[in-house]
CSV table of C-alpha atoms and ligand atoms in Angstrom, one decimal:
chain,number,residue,atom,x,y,z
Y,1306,UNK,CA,0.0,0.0,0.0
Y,1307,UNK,CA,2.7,2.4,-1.2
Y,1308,UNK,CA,0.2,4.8,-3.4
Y,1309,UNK,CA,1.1,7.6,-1.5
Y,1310,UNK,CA,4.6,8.1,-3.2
Y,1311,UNK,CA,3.6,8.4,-6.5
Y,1312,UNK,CA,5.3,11.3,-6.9
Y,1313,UNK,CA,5.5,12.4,-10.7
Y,1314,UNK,CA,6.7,15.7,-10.0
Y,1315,UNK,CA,11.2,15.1,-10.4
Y,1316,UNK,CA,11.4,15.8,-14.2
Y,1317,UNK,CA,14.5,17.1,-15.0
Y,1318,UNK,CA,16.2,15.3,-11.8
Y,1319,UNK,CA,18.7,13.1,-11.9
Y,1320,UNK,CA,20.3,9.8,-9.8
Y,1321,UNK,CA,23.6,8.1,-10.0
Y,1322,UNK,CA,22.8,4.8,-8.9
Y,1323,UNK,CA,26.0,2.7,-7.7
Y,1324,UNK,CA,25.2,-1.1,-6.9
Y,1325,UNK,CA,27.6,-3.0,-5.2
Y,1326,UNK,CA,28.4,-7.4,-5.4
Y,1327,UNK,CA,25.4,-8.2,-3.0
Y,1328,UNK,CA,22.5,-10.6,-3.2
Y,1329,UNK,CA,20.6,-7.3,-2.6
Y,1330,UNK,CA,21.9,-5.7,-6.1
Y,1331,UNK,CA,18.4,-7.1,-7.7
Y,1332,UNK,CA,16.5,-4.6,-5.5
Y,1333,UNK,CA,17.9,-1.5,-7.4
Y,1334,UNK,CA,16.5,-2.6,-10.2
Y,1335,UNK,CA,13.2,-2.4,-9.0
Y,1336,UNK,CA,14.4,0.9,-7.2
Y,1337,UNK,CA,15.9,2.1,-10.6
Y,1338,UNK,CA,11.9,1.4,-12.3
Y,1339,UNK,CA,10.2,3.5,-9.5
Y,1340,UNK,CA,12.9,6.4,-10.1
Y,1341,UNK,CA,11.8,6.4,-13.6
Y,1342,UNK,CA,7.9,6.7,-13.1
Y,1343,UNK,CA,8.9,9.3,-10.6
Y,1344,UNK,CA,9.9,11.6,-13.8
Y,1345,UNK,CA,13.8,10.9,-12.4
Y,1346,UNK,CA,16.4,10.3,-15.0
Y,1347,UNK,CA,19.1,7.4,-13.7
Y,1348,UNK,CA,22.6,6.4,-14.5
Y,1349,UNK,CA,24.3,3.2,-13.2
Y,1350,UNK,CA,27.3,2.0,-12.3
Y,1351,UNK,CA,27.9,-1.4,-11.1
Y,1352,UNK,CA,31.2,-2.8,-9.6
Y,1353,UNK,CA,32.7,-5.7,-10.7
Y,1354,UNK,CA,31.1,-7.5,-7.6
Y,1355,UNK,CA,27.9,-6.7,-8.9
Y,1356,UNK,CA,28.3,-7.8,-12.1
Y,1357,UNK,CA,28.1,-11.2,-10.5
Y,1358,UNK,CA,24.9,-11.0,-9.7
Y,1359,UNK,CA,22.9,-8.5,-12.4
Y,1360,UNK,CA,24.2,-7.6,-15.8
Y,1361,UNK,CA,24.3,-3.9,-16.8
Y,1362,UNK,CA,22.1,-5.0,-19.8
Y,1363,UNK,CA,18.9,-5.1,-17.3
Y,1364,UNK,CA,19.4,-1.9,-16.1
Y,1365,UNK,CA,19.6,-0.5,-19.6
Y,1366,UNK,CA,16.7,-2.2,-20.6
Y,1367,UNK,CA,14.3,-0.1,-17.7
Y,1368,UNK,CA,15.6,2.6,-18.8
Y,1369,UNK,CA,18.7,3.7,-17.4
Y,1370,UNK,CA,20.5,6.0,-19.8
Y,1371,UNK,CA,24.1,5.4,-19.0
Y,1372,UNK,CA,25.2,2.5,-17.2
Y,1373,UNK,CA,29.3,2.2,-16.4
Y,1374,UNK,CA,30.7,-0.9,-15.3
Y,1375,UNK,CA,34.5,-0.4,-15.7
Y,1376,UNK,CA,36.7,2.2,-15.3
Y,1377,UNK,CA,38.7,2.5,-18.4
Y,1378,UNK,CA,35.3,1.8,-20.8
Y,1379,UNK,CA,36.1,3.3,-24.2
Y,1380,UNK,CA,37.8,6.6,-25.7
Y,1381,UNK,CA,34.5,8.2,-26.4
Y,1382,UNK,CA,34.4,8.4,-22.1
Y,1383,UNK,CA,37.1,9.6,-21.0
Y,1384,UNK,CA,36.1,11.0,-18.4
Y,1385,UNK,CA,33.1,9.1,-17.2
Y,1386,UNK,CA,34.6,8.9,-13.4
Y,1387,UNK,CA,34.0,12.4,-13.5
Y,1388,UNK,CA,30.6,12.7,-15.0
Y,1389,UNK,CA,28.1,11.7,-12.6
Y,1390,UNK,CA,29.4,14.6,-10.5
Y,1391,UNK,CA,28.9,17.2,-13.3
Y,1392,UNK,CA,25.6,16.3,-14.1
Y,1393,UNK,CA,23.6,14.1,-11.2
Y,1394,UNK,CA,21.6,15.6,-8.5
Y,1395,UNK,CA,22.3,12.9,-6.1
Y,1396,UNK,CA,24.2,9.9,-6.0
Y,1397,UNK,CA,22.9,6.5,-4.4
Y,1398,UNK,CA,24.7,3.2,-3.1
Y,1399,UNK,CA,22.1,0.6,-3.4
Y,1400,UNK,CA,23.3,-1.8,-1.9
Y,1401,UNK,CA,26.8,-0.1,-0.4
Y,1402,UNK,CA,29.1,-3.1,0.4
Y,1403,UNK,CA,31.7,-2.8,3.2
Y,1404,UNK,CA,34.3,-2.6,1.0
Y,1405,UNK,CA,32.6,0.3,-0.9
Y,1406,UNK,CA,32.3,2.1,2.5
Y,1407,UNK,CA,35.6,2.0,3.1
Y,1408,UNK,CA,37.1,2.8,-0.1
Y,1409,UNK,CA,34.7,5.9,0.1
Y,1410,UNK,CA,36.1,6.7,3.9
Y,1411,UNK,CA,39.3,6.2,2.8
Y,1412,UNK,CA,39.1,8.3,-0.6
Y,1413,UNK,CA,40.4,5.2,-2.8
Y,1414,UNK,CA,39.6,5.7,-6.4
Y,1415,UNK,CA,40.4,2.3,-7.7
Y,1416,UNK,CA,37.6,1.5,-9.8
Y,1417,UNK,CA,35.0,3.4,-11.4
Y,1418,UNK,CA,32.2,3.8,-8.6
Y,1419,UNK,CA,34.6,5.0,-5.9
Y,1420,UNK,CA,36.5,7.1,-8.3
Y,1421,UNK,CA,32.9,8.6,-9.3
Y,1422,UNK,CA,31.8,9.0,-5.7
Y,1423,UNK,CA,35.0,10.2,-4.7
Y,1424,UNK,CA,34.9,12.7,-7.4
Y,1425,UNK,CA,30.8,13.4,-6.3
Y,1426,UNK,CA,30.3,16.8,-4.4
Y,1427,UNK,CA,26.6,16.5,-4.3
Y,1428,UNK,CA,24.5,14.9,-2.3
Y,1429,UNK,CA,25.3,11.2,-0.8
Y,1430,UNK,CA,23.1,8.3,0.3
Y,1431,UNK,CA,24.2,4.8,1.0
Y,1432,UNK,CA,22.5,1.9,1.7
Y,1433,UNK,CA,24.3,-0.7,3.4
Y,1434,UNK,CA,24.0,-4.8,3.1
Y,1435,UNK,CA,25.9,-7.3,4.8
Y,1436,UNK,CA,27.1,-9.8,7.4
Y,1437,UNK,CA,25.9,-8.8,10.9
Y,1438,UNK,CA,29.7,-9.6,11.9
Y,1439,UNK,CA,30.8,-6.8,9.2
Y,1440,UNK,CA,28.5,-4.1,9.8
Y,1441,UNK,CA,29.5,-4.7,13.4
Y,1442,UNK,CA,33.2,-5.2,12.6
Y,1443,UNK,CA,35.0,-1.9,14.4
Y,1444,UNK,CA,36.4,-1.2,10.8
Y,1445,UNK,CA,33.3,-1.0,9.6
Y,1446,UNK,CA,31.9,1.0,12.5
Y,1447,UNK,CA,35.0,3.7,11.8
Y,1448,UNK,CA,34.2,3.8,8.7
Y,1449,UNK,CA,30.6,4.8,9.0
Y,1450,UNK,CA,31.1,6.9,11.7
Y,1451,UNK,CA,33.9,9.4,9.2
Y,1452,UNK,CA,31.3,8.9,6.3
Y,1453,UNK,CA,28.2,10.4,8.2
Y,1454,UNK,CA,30.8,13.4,9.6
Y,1455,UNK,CA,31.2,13.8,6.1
Y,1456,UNK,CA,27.5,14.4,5.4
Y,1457,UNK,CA,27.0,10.7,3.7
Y,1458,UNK,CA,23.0,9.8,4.0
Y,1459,UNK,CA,22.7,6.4,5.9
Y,1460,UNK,CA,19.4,4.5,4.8
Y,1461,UNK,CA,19.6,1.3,7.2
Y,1462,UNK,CA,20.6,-1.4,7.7
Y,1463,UNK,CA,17.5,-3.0,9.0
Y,1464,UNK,CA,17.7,-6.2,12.0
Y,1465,UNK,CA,16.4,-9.5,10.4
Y,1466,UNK,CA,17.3,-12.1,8.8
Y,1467,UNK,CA,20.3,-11.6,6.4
Y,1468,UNK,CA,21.3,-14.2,3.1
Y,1469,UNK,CA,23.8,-16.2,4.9
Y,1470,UNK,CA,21.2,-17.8,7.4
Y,1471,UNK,CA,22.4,-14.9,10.2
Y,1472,UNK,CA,20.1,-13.1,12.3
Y,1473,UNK,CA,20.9,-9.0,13.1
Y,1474,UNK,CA,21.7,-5.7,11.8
Y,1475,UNK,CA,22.7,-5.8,8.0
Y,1476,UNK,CA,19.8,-6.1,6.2
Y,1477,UNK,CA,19.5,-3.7,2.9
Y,1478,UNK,CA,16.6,-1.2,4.3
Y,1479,UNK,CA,13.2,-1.6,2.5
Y,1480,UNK,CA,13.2,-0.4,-1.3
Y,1481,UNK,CA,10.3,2.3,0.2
Y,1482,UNK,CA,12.8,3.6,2.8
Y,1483,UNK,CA,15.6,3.8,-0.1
Y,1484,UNK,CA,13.3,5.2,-2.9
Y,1485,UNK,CA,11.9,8.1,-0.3
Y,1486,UNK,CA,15.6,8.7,0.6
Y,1487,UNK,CA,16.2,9.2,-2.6
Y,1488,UNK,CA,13.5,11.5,-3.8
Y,1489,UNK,CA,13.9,13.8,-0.6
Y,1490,UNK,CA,17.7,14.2,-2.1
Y,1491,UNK,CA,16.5,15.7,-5.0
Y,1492,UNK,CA,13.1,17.7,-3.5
Y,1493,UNK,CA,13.4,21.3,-3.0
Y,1494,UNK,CA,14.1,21.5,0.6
Y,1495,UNK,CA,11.8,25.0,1.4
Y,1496,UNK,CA,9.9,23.3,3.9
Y,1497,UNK,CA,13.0,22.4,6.4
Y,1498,UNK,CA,11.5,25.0,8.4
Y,1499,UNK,CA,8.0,23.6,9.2
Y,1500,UNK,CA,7.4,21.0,11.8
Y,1501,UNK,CA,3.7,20.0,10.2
Y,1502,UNK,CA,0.7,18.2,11.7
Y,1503,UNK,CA,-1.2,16.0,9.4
Y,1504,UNK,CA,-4.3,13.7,11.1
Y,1505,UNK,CA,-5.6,10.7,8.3
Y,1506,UNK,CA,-7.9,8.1,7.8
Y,1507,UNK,CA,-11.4,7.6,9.4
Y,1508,UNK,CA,-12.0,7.3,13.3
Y,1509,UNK,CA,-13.9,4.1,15.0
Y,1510,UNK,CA,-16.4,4.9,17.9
Y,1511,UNK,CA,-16.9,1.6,19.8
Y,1512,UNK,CA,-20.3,0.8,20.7
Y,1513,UNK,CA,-19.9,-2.4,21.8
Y,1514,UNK,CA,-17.6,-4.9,22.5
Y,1515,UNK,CA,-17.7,-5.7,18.6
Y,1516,UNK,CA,-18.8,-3.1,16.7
Y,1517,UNK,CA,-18.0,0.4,15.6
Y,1518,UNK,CA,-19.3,3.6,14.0
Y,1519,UNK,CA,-17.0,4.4,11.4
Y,1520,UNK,CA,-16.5,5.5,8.1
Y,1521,UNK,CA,-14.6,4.2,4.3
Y,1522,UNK,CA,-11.6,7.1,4.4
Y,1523,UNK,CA,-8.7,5.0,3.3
Y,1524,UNK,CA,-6.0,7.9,4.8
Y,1525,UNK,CA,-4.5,8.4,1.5
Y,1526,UNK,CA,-5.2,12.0,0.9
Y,1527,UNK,CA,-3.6,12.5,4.0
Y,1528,UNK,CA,-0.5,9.6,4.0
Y,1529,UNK,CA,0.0,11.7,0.5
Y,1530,UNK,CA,0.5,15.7,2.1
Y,1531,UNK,CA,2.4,13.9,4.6
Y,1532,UNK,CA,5.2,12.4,2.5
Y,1533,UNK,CA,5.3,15.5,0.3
Y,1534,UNK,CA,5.6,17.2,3.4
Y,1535,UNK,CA,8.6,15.4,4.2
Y,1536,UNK,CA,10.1,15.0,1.1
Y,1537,UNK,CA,10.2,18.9,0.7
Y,1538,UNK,CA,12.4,19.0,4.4
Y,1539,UNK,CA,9.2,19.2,7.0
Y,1540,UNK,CA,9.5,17.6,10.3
Y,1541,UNK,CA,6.3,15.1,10.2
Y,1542,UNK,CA,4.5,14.2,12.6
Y,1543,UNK,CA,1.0,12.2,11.9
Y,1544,UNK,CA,-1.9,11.3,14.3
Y,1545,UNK,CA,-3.6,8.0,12.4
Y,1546,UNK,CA,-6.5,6.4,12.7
Y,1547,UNK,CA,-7.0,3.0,11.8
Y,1548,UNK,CA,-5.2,2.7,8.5
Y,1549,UNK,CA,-1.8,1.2,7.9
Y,1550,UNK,CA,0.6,3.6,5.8
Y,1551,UNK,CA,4.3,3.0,5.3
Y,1552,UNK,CA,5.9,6.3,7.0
Y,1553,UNK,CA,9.9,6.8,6.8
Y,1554,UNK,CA,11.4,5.7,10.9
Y,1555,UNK,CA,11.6,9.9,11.4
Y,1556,UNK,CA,8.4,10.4,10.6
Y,1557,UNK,CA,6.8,10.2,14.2
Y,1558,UNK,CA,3.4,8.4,13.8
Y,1559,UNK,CA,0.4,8.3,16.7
Y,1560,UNK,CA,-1.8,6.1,16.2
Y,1561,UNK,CA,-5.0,6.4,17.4
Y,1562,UNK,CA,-8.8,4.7,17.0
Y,1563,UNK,CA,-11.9,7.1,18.2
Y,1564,UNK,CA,-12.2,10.7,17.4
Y,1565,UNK,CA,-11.7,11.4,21.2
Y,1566,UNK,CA,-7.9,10.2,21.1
Y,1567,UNK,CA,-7.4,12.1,17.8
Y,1568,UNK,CA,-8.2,15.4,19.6
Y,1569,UNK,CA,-6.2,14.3,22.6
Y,1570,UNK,CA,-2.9,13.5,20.5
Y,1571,UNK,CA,-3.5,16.7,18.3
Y,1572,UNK,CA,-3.8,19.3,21.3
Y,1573,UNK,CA,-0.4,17.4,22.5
Y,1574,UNK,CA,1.4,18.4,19.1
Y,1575,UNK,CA,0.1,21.2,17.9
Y,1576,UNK,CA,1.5,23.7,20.2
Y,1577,UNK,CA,5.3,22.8,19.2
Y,1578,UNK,CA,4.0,22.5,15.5
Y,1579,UNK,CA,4.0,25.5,13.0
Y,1580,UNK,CA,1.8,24.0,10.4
Y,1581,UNK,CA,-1.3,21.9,10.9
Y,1582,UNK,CA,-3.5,19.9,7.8
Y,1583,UNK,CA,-6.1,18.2,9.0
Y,1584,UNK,CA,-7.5,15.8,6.2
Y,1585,UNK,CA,-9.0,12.8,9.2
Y,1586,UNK,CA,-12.4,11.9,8.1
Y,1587,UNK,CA,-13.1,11.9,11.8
Y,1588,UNK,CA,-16.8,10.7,13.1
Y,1589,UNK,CA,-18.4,13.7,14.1
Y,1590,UNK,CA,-21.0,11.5,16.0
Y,1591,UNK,CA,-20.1,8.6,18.6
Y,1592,UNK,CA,-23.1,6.1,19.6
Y,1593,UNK,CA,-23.2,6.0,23.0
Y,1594,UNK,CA,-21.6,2.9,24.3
Y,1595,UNK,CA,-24.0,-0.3,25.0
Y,1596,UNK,CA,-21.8,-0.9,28.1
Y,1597,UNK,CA,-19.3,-4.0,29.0
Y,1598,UNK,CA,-19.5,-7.0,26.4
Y,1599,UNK,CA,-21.5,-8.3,23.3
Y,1600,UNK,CA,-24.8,-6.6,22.9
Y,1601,UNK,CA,-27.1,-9.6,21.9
Y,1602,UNK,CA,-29.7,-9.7,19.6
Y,1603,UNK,CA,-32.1,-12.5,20.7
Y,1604,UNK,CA,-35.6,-11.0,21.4
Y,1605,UNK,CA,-35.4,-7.8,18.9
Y,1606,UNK,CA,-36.5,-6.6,16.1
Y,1607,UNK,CA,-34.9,-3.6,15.4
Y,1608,UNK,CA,-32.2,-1.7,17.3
Y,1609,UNK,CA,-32.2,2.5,18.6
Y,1610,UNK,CA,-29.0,3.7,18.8
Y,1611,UNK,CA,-28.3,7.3,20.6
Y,1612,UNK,CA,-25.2,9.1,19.3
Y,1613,UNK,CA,-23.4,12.3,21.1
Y,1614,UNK,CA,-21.5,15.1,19.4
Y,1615,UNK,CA,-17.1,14.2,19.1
Y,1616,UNK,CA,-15.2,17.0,19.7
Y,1617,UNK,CA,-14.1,19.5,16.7
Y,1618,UNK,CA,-10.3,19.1,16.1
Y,1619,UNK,CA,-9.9,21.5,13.3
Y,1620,UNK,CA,-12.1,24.5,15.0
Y,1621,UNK,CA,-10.8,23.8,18.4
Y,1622,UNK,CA,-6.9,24.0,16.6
Y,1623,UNK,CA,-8.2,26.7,14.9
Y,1624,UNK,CA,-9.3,28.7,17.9
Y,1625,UNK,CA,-6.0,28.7,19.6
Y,1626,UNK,CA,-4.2,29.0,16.7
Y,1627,UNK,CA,-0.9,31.6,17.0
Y,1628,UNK,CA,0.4,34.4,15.0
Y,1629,UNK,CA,3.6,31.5,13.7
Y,1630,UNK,CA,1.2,29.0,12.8
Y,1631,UNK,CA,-0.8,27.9,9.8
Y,1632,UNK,CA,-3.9,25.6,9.6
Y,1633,UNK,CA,-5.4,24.1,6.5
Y,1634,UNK,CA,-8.4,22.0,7.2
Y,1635,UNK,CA,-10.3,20.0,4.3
Y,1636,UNK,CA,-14.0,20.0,3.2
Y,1637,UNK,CA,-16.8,17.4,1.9
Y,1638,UNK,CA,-19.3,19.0,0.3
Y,1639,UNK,CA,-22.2,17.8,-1.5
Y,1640,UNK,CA,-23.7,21.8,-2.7
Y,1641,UNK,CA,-22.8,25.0,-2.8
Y,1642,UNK,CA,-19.6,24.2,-2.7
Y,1643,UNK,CA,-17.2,26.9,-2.5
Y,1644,UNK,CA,-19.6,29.0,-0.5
Y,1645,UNK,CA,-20.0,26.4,2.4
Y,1646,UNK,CA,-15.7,26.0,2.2
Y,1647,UNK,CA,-15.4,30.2,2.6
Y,1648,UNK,CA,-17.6,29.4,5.9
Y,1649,UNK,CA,-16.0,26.9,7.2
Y,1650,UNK,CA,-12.8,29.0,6.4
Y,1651,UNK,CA,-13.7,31.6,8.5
Y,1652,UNK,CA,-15.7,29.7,11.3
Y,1653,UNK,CA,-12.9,27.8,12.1
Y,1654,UNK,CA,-9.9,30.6,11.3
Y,1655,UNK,CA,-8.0,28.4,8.9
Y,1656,UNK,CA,-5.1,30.1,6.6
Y,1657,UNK,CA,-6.7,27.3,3.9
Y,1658,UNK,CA,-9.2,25.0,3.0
Y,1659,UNK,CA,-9.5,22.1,0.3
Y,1660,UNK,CA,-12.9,20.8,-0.6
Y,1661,UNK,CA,-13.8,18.0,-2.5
Y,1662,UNK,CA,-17.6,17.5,-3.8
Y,1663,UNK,CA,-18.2,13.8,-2.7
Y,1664,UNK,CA,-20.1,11.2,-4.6
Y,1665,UNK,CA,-17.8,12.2,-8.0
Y,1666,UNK,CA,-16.1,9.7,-9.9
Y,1667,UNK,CA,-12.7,9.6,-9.4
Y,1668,UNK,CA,-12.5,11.5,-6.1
Y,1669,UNK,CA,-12.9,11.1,-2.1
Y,1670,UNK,CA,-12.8,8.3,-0.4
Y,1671,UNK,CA,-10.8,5.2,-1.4
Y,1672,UNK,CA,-10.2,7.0,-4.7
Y,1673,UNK,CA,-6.6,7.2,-6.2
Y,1674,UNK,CA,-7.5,11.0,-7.4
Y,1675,UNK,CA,-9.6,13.6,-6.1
Y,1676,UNK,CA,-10.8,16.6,-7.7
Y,1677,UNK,CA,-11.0,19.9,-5.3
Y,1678,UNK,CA,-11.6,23.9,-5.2
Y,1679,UNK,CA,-8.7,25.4,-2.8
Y,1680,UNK,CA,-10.0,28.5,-1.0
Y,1681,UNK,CA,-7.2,30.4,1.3
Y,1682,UNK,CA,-7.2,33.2,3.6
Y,1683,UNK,CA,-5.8,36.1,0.9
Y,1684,UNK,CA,-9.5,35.3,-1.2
Y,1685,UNK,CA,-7.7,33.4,-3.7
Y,1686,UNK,CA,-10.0,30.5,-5.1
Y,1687,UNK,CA,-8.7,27.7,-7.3
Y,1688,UNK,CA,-10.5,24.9,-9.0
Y,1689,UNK,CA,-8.1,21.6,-9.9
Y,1690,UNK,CA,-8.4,19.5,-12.4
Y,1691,UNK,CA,-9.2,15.9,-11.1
Y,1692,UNK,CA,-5.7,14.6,-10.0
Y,1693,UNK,CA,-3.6,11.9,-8.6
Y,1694,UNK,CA,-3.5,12.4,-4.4
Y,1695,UNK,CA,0.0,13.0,-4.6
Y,1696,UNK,CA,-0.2,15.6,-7.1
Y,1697,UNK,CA,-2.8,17.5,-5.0
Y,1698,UNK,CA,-0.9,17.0,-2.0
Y,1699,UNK,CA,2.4,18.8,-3.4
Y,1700,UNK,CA,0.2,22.1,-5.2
Y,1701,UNK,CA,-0.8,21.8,-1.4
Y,1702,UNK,CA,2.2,23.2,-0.3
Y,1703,UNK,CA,3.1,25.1,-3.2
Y,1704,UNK,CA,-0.4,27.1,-2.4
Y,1705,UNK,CA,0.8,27.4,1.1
Y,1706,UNK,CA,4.0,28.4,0.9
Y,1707,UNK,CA,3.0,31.4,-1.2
Y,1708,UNK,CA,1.2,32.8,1.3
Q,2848,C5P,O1,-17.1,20.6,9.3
Q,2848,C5P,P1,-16.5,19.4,8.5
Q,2848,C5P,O2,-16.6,18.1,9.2
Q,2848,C5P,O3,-16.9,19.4,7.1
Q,2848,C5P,O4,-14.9,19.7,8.5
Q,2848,C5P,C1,-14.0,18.9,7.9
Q,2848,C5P,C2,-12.7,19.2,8.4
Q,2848,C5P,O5,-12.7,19.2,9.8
Q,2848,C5P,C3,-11.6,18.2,8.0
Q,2848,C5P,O6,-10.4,18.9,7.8
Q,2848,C5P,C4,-11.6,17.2,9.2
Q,2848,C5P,O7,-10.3,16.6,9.3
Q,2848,C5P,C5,-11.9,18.2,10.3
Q,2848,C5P,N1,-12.6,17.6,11.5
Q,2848,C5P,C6,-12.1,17.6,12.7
Q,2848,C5P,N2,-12.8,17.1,13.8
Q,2848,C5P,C7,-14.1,16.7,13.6
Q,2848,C5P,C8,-14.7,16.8,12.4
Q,2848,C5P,C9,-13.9,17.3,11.3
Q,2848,C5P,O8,-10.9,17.9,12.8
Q,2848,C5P,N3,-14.7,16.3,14.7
């Protein structure tokens, strides 16, 4: 369920990939396919290690544009150790080898991907994989700890299970981790200065021991501003209901089930946040419980239920809102769209509001796109074509930050 980083928006970016001699080098193939959708271009290099596992060939043929796998190649690239740092935006080590971390700390240029990294002044990510006993070994440790002095990106490695039948640290990170790495290396960084509230999904209000009042949000408008959010330098932190998105390990997630605990973990965060989006489909009714256990139906024919009011994050954010912080809250409407959105605008003194009409094709709940009319403090109304989540959630920002 990785929808949420279908980012389309890196044309005119580009990755050096390196892949080092690991049973993990398959996995940057698949990570070299999702830089490509992303609008990313991607040149390769693969050591001579890696060349024992995965030919260059494959990598060519999903669309890499320039894949290097010695360092001497032909006299039409002379200078090809030199190229990746004229022309990349960032370069990636997927999966970085011990020996490729300590050429790197060491400033060896002895074969074409060190000589390319060393010569790299950009932006560096590695992604280790390897024996639980190497990571560990105090070489290795060294290494890593001059590499990350120097700025190097660390993605992983994860604890599990590793190739060789070991158990601990060494694992390559998950391709999501690596790929979100990799697109916030070459993301415009203007919102390093935000740390931004997001609450997704739907709320459940228990009734009885077994059942819930709820509602069919899947959380991906939300999961969606979040990692664009992030991506563009944000500090993220997300209150959840009961959905299940993949968030990078510094993205701090609460997780919460009734509307009641959303508002208690919001009013927590918000006041060391600068920037609140509220997209939670939250209940704005909860039945009022049954009491202890399984409410049986033997004897009945039909069933009354009472409900009570939940409390109103957005207005109650809102209402305490300070002169250094910005709220954007979202809208379902079914008529009179844009006027009902300029209420709840000013009702709830938001800096923006996004409102979808529901019951369209293509949009709200469970949908991949959504189509919706952006109103913002300043007067300024928009209507959006219908578009991909992700794409929404990006102009988001854009709209925001040029306020
Ligand atoms: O008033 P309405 O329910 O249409 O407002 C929707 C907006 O308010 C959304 O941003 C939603 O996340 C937020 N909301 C809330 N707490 C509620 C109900 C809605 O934060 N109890």
């Amino acid at each position: 369920m990785n929808e949420h980083l279908n980012f389309d928006c890196f044309l005119g970016k580009r990755i050096h990939l390196g892949v080092c001699g690991s049973v993990a080098a398959y996995k940057s193939l698949d990570l070299l396919r999702m830089f490509r959708k992303a609008g990313i271009e991607v040149s390769v290099t693969l050591t001579d290690g890696a060349q024992e596992f995965i030919k260059g060939l494959s990598f060519e043929a999903l669309g890499a544009f320039k894949v290097w796998e010695r360092m001497f190649p032909t006299l039409d690239d002379t200078f090809g150790h030199l190229e990746p740092g004229q022309a990349a935006d960032a370069m990636l080590i997927v999966p970085a080898t011990a020996s490729m971390l300590a050429r790197m700390a060491h400033g060896l240029a002895d074969e074409m991907l060190s000589c390319q990294s060393l010569a790299f002044r950009g932006r560096k990510l590695v992604a280790p994989a390897m024996n639980p006993a190497m990571w560990d070994a105090p070489a290795t440790v060294d290494n890593c700890s001059v590499l990350a002095g120097r700025g190097v990106e660390f993605i992983g490695p994860d604890c599990g299970d590793v190739a060789c039948g070991d158990h601990g640290k060494g694992r390559m990170a998950p391709l999501e981790a690596i790929y979100a790495a990799g697109l916030r290396a070459v993301a415009p960084d203007d919102m390093s200065d935000r740390h931004v509230l997001i609450t997704l999904g739907p709320t459940r209000e228990k009734w009885d021991a077994v059942r819930f009042w709820s509602n069919p949000s899947s959380g991906m408008m939300g999961a969606s501003i979040a990692m664009a959010a992030w991506l563009r330098g944000a500090k993220v932190t997300v209150v959840s209901g009961p959905v299940n998105w993949w968030f990078p390990d510094d993205v701090e997630v609460i997780r919460v089930d009734s509307a009641q605990q959303m508002f208690d973990a919001s009013m927590d965060v918000w006041p060391v946040c600068n920037t609140g989006c509220l997209t939670a489909a939250v209940a704005d009714f909860k039945p009022v419980p049954h009491g202890e256990g399984k409410f049986k139906k033997e004897g009945r024919s039909s069933l009354g239920v009472e409900f009570e009011c939940n409390p109103d994050i957005l207005k109650t954010l809102g209402s305490i809102k300070r002169e250094d912080q910005q709220l954007i809250g979202f809208a379902a409407e079914t008529s009179n769209i844009m006027e009902a959105a300029r209420g709840k605008l000013e009702r709830k003194n938001l800096d923006m509001i996004v409102a979808n009409p529901v019951n369209l094709p293509g949009a709200g709940f469970g949908a991949s796109t959504n189509s919706v009319y952006v109103l913002d403090r300043a007067g300024r109304s928009e209507e959006w074509p219908n578009l991909p989540k992700t794409e929404i959630a990006w102009r988001i920002w854009d709209h925001l930050l040029l306020n």
